[in-house]
Amino acid sequence: MKNFIKKIFKKAGFVVRRRTVDFNLPKMNYEDISQLLFFKRCFDYLGKVDGDVVECGVGQGKSLLSLAFLIKDEMSGRKIWGFDSFEGFPEPSREDQSLRNVKKGDIYSNINSSNIVTFFEIAGMDRLLVKHQVNLIKGFFKNTLTTYRGSQIALLHIDADLYDSYLDVLRELYPKVAKGGIIIFDEYITTADYSKFPGASKAVDEFFGQLKSNIRRDKITGKYYLVKT
Ligand SMILES: C[S@@+](CC[C@H](N)C(=O)[O-])C[C@H]1O[C@@H](n2cnc3c(N)ncnc32)[C@H](O)[C@@H]1O
């Protein structure tokens, strides 16, 4: 049956390409769709704020893919930078202790800089856009974030779960966020992941001090974000 369908497609002039990398595309669920719409609202808010999009904590690449679709839609030529160890978490700190019992190496991802083009292509993204606008940087944040060579940051998405990881990102990249740029905290106070990853909120509160009162909550997703002033 498969071959029959392939033959028909070939006859109709379609190129039937073999997948060289075989892995399961992560399944999108309602939460991911709602996140995509939240990102879209952020993009609309950004309007003319120049700059790149940076994600710290790529994991399975679901949110990165949503961001890539928005960049494509916007046709602005912004680049996306995805930072991740691609080997899971570093050693958690005392601040991360919770019933979730998070451990070094948790949250393994099967995408990386060599299969990202295929992964995004299977998901329907243009190969050229991925090649020219999506950059994945492998390694622990404390070693990699200093190598960031993109332009100023318009949107910073932090989805890194841990106390030290959040602090590494905020110390290194917050100064590079443009005025009017947005920082999204995937795990913060009342979000569903708060009880599993309490270290993330502690890091955000510590880093921003009194400025934390400027952190806003998106009413629909319940996610928190800050517009840099
Ligand atoms: C919850 S997952 C990200 C999920 C992803 N945004 C998605 O939509 O699928 C968290 C990721 O952060 C990465 N991470 C956490 N701390 C890190 C650090 N200090 N350096 C590099 N990667 C880190 C982990 O490897 C993991 O892949």
Coordinates of C-alpha atoms and ligand atoms in Angstrom, one line a residue:
M1 CA 0.0 0.0 0.0
K2 CA 2.8 2.4 1.0
N3 CA 4.6 1.7 -2.4
F4 CA 1.4 2.2 -4.3
I5 CA 0.9 5.6 -2.7
K6 CA 4.5 6.5 -3.4
K7 CA 4.1 5.5 -7.1
I8 CA 1.0 7.7 -7.4
F9 CA 2.8 10.7 -5.8
K10 CA 5.8 10.1 -8.1
K11 CA 3.5 10.0 -11.2
A12 CA 1.9 13.3 -10.1
G13 CA 5.3 14.9 -10.0
F14 CA 6.0 15.0 -6.3
V15 CA 9.5 14.2 -5.1
V16 CA 9.4 11.4 -2.6
R17 CA 12.3 12.0 -0.2
R18 CA 13.7 9.4 2.2
R19 CA 14.0 10.4 5.8
T20 CA 17.5 9.9 6.8
V21 CA 16.9 10.5 10.5
D22 CA 14.2 8.5 12.1
F23 CA 12.7 9.8 15.3
N24 CA 9.2 10.6 16.6
L25 CA 8.0 14.1 16.1
P26 CA 6.9 15.3 19.5
K27 CA 3.1 15.5 19.6
M28 CA 1.5 19.0 20.0
N29 CA -1.3 19.2 22.5
Y30 CA -3.8 21.9 23.6
E31 CA -1.2 23.4 25.9
D32 CA 1.3 23.8 23.0
I33 CA -1.4 25.5 20.9
S34 CA -2.2 27.9 23.7
Q35 CA 1.5 28.6 24.1
L36 CA 1.8 29.3 20.4
L37 CA -1.1 31.8 20.6
F38 CA 0.6 33.4 23.7
F39 CA 3.8 33.8 21.7
K40 CA 1.8 35.3 18.9
R41 CA 0.4 37.9 21.3
C42 CA 4.0 38.6 22.4
F43 CA 5.1 39.0 18.7
D44 CA 2.3 41.4 18.1
Y45 CA 3.3 43.4 21.2
L46 CA 6.9 43.5 20.0
G47 CA 5.9 45.1 16.8
K48 CA 8.9 47.0 15.6
V49 CA 11.3 46.0 18.3
D50 CA 14.3 44.8 16.4
G51 CA 16.2 41.8 17.5
D52 CA 16.5 38.0 17.6
V53 CA 14.6 35.4 19.5
V54 CA 16.5 33.4 22.1
E55 CA 15.2 30.2 23.8
C56 CA 17.1 28.7 26.8
G57 CA 15.8 25.2 27.3
V58 CA 15.0 23.7 23.9
G59 CA 14.1 20.2 25.2
Q60 CA 12.0 18.4 22.5
G61 CA 11.9 21.5 20.4
K62 CA 8.2 22.1 20.6
S63 CA 8.3 25.8 21.7
L64 CA 11.2 26.4 19.4
L65 CA 9.2 25.1 16.5
S66 CA 6.3 27.4 17.4
L67 CA 8.7 30.4 17.5
A68 CA 10.1 29.4 14.1
F69 CA 6.6 29.3 12.6
L70 CA 6.0 32.8 14.0
I71 CA 9.2 34.1 12.6
K72 CA 8.3 32.7 9.2
D73 CA 4.8 34.3 9.5
E74 CA 6.3 37.6 10.4
M75 CA 8.8 37.6 7.5
S76 CA 11.1 39.9 9.5
G77 CA 14.3 37.9 9.1
R78 CA 14.8 37.6 12.8
K79 CA 17.0 34.7 13.9
I80 CA 16.3 32.2 16.6
W81 CA 18.9 30.9 19.0
G82 CA 18.2 27.7 20.9
F83 CA 20.5 26.9 23.9
D84 CA 20.4 23.5 25.5
S85 CA 22.9 20.9 26.8
F86 CA 20.9 18.3 24.8
E87 CA 22.0 16.0 27.6
G88 CA 19.4 17.1 30.1
F89 CA 19.8 19.1 33.3
P90 CA 23.1 20.0 35.0
E91 CA 23.4 19.1 38.7
P92 CA 20.4 20.7 40.5
S93 CA 21.0 22.9 43.5
R94 CA 19.4 22.9 47.0
E95 CA 16.9 25.5 45.8
D96 CA 15.5 23.0 43.3
Q97 CA 14.5 20.4 45.9
S98 CA 10.8 19.4 45.5
L99 CA 8.6 16.3 45.4
R100 CA 9.6 16.1 41.7
N101 CA 13.1 15.0 42.9
V102 CA 14.8 16.5 39.9
K103 CA 18.2 14.9 38.9
K104 CA 21.1 15.6 36.7
G105 CA 20.5 14.4 33.1
D106 CA 16.6 14.6 33.5
I107 CA 14.6 15.6 30.4
Y108 CA 16.5 14.1 27.6
S109 CA 15.9 15.5 24.1
N110 CA 16.3 13.7 20.8
I111 CA 16.9 16.8 18.7
N112 CA 20.3 18.5 18.3
S113 CA 22.2 20.7 15.9
S114 CA 22.7 17.9 13.4
N115 CA 19.1 16.7 13.1
I116 CA 17.2 20.0 13.6
V117 CA 16.8 20.7 9.9
T118 CA 15.2 17.3 9.3
F119 CA 13.0 17.6 12.4
F120 CA 11.7 21.0 11.4
E121 CA 11.3 19.9 7.8
I122 CA 9.1 17.0 8.9
A123 CA 7.1 19.4 10.9
G124 CA 6.5 21.5 7.8
M125 CA 9.1 24.3 8.1
D126 CA 11.2 25.4 5.1
R127 CA 14.6 24.0 4.9
L128 CA 16.2 27.3 3.9
L129 CA 14.6 29.2 6.8
V130 CA 15.9 26.6 9.3
K131 CA 19.4 26.7 7.7
H132 CA 19.7 30.5 7.7
Q133 CA 17.6 31.6 10.7
V134 CA 17.7 28.8 13.3
N135 CA 20.8 28.2 15.4
L136 CA 21.2 25.6 18.1
I137 CA 24.0 25.9 20.6
K138 CA 24.8 22.8 22.5
G139 CA 26.3 22.9 26.0
F140 CA 25.6 24.0 29.6
F141 CA 24.5 27.7 29.8
K142 CA 27.4 28.7 31.9
N143 CA 29.7 27.7 29.1
T144 CA 27.7 28.7 26.1
L145 CA 25.7 31.9 26.8
T146 CA 28.9 34.0 26.6
T147 CA 29.3 32.9 23.0
Y148 CA 26.0 34.5 22.0
R149 CA 26.8 36.5 18.8
G150 CA 23.2 37.4 17.7
S151 CA 21.9 40.9 17.7
Q152 CA 20.0 42.4 20.6
I153 CA 17.3 40.2 21.9
A154 CA 13.7 41.0 21.2
L155 CA 12.2 37.9 22.8
L156 CA 13.9 35.7 25.5
H157 CA 12.0 32.5 26.3
I158 CA 13.4 30.8 29.5
D159 CA 12.2 27.3 29.9
A160 CA 15.1 25.8 31.9
D161 CA 13.4 24.7 35.2
L162 CA 16.3 25.1 37.5
Y163 CA 17.6 27.8 39.9
D164 CA 21.2 28.1 38.6
S165 CA 20.0 27.8 35.0
Y166 CA 17.6 30.7 35.3
L167 CA 20.3 32.8 37.0
D168 CA 22.9 32.0 34.3
V169 CA 20.4 33.0 31.6
L170 CA 19.3 36.2 33.4
R171 CA 22.8 37.4 34.3
E172 CA 24.2 36.8 30.8
L173 CA 21.3 37.6 28.5
Y174 CA 19.0 40.1 30.3
P175 CA 21.5 42.9 29.5
K176 CA 21.2 42.0 25.9
V177 CA 17.4 42.3 25.8
A178 CA 16.3 45.3 23.8
K179 CA 14.2 48.1 25.4
G180 CA 10.6 47.0 24.8
G181 CA 11.8 43.4 24.5
I182 CA 10.0 40.6 26.3
I183 CA 11.3 37.9 28.7
I184 CA 9.0 34.9 29.3
F185 CA 9.4 32.7 32.4
D186 CA 8.0 29.3 31.7
E187 CA 8.1 28.3 35.4
Y188 CA 7.0 31.1 37.7
I189 CA 5.0 31.2 40.9
T190 CA 1.4 30.0 40.1
T191 CA 2.2 28.2 36.9
A192 CA 1.6 24.4 36.8
D193 CA 5.3 23.7 37.0
Y194 CA 6.0 25.9 40.1
S195 CA 5.7 23.1 42.6
K196 CA 7.9 20.8 40.6
F197 CA 10.6 23.5 39.9
P198 CA 10.6 26.0 42.8
G199 CA 14.2 27.1 42.1
A200 CA 13.1 28.9 38.9
S201 CA 10.8 31.4 40.8
K202 CA 13.5 31.9 43.5
A203 CA 16.0 32.8 40.8
V204 CA 13.6 35.3 39.1
D205 CA 12.7 37.0 42.4
E206 CA 16.3 37.2 43.4
F207 CA 17.5 38.6 40.1
F208 CA 14.8 41.2 39.7
G209 CA 14.3 42.3 43.4
Q210 CA 11.8 45.1 43.6
L211 CA 11.5 45.1 39.8
K212 CA 9.6 41.8 40.0
S213 CA 6.4 43.8 40.5
N214 CA 6.6 44.6 36.8
I215 CA 6.2 40.9 35.9
R216 CA 2.9 40.4 34.2
R217 CA 0.7 37.4 33.9
D218 CA -1.0 36.4 30.6
K219 CA -4.6 35.8 31.6
I220 CA -5.2 33.0 29.1
T221 CA -2.1 30.8 29.6
G222 CA -1.3 31.9 33.1
K223 CA 2.4 32.3 32.0
Y224 CA 4.5 35.2 33.3
Y225 CA 6.5 37.7 31.3
L226 CA 8.3 41.0 31.7
V227 CA 8.6 43.9 29.2
K228 CA 12.0 45.5 29.6
T229 CA 11.8 49.2 30.2
Ligands
LIG1 C1 11.4 21.7 30.1 S1 12.7 21.4 29.0 C2 12.4 22.5 27.7 C3 11.1 22.2 26.9 C4 11.0 22.9 25.6 N1 11.0 24.4 25.7 C5 9.9 22.4 24.8 O1 9.0 23.1 24.4 O2 9.9 21.2 24.5 C6 14.1 22.1 29.8 C7 15.4 22.0 29.1 O3 16.4 22.9 29.7 C8 17.7 22.3 29.5 N2 18.5 22.9 30.5 C9 18.2 23.2 31.8 N3 19.3 23.8 32.4 C10 20.3 23.9 31.5 C11 21.6 24.4 31.6 N4 22.1 24.9 32.7 N5 22.3 24.3 30.4 C12 21.8 23.8 29.3 N6 20.6 23.2 29.2 C13 19.8 23.3 30.3 C14 17.4 20.8 29.7 O4 18.4 20.1 29.0 C15 16.1 20.6 29.0 O5 16.2 20.2 27.7

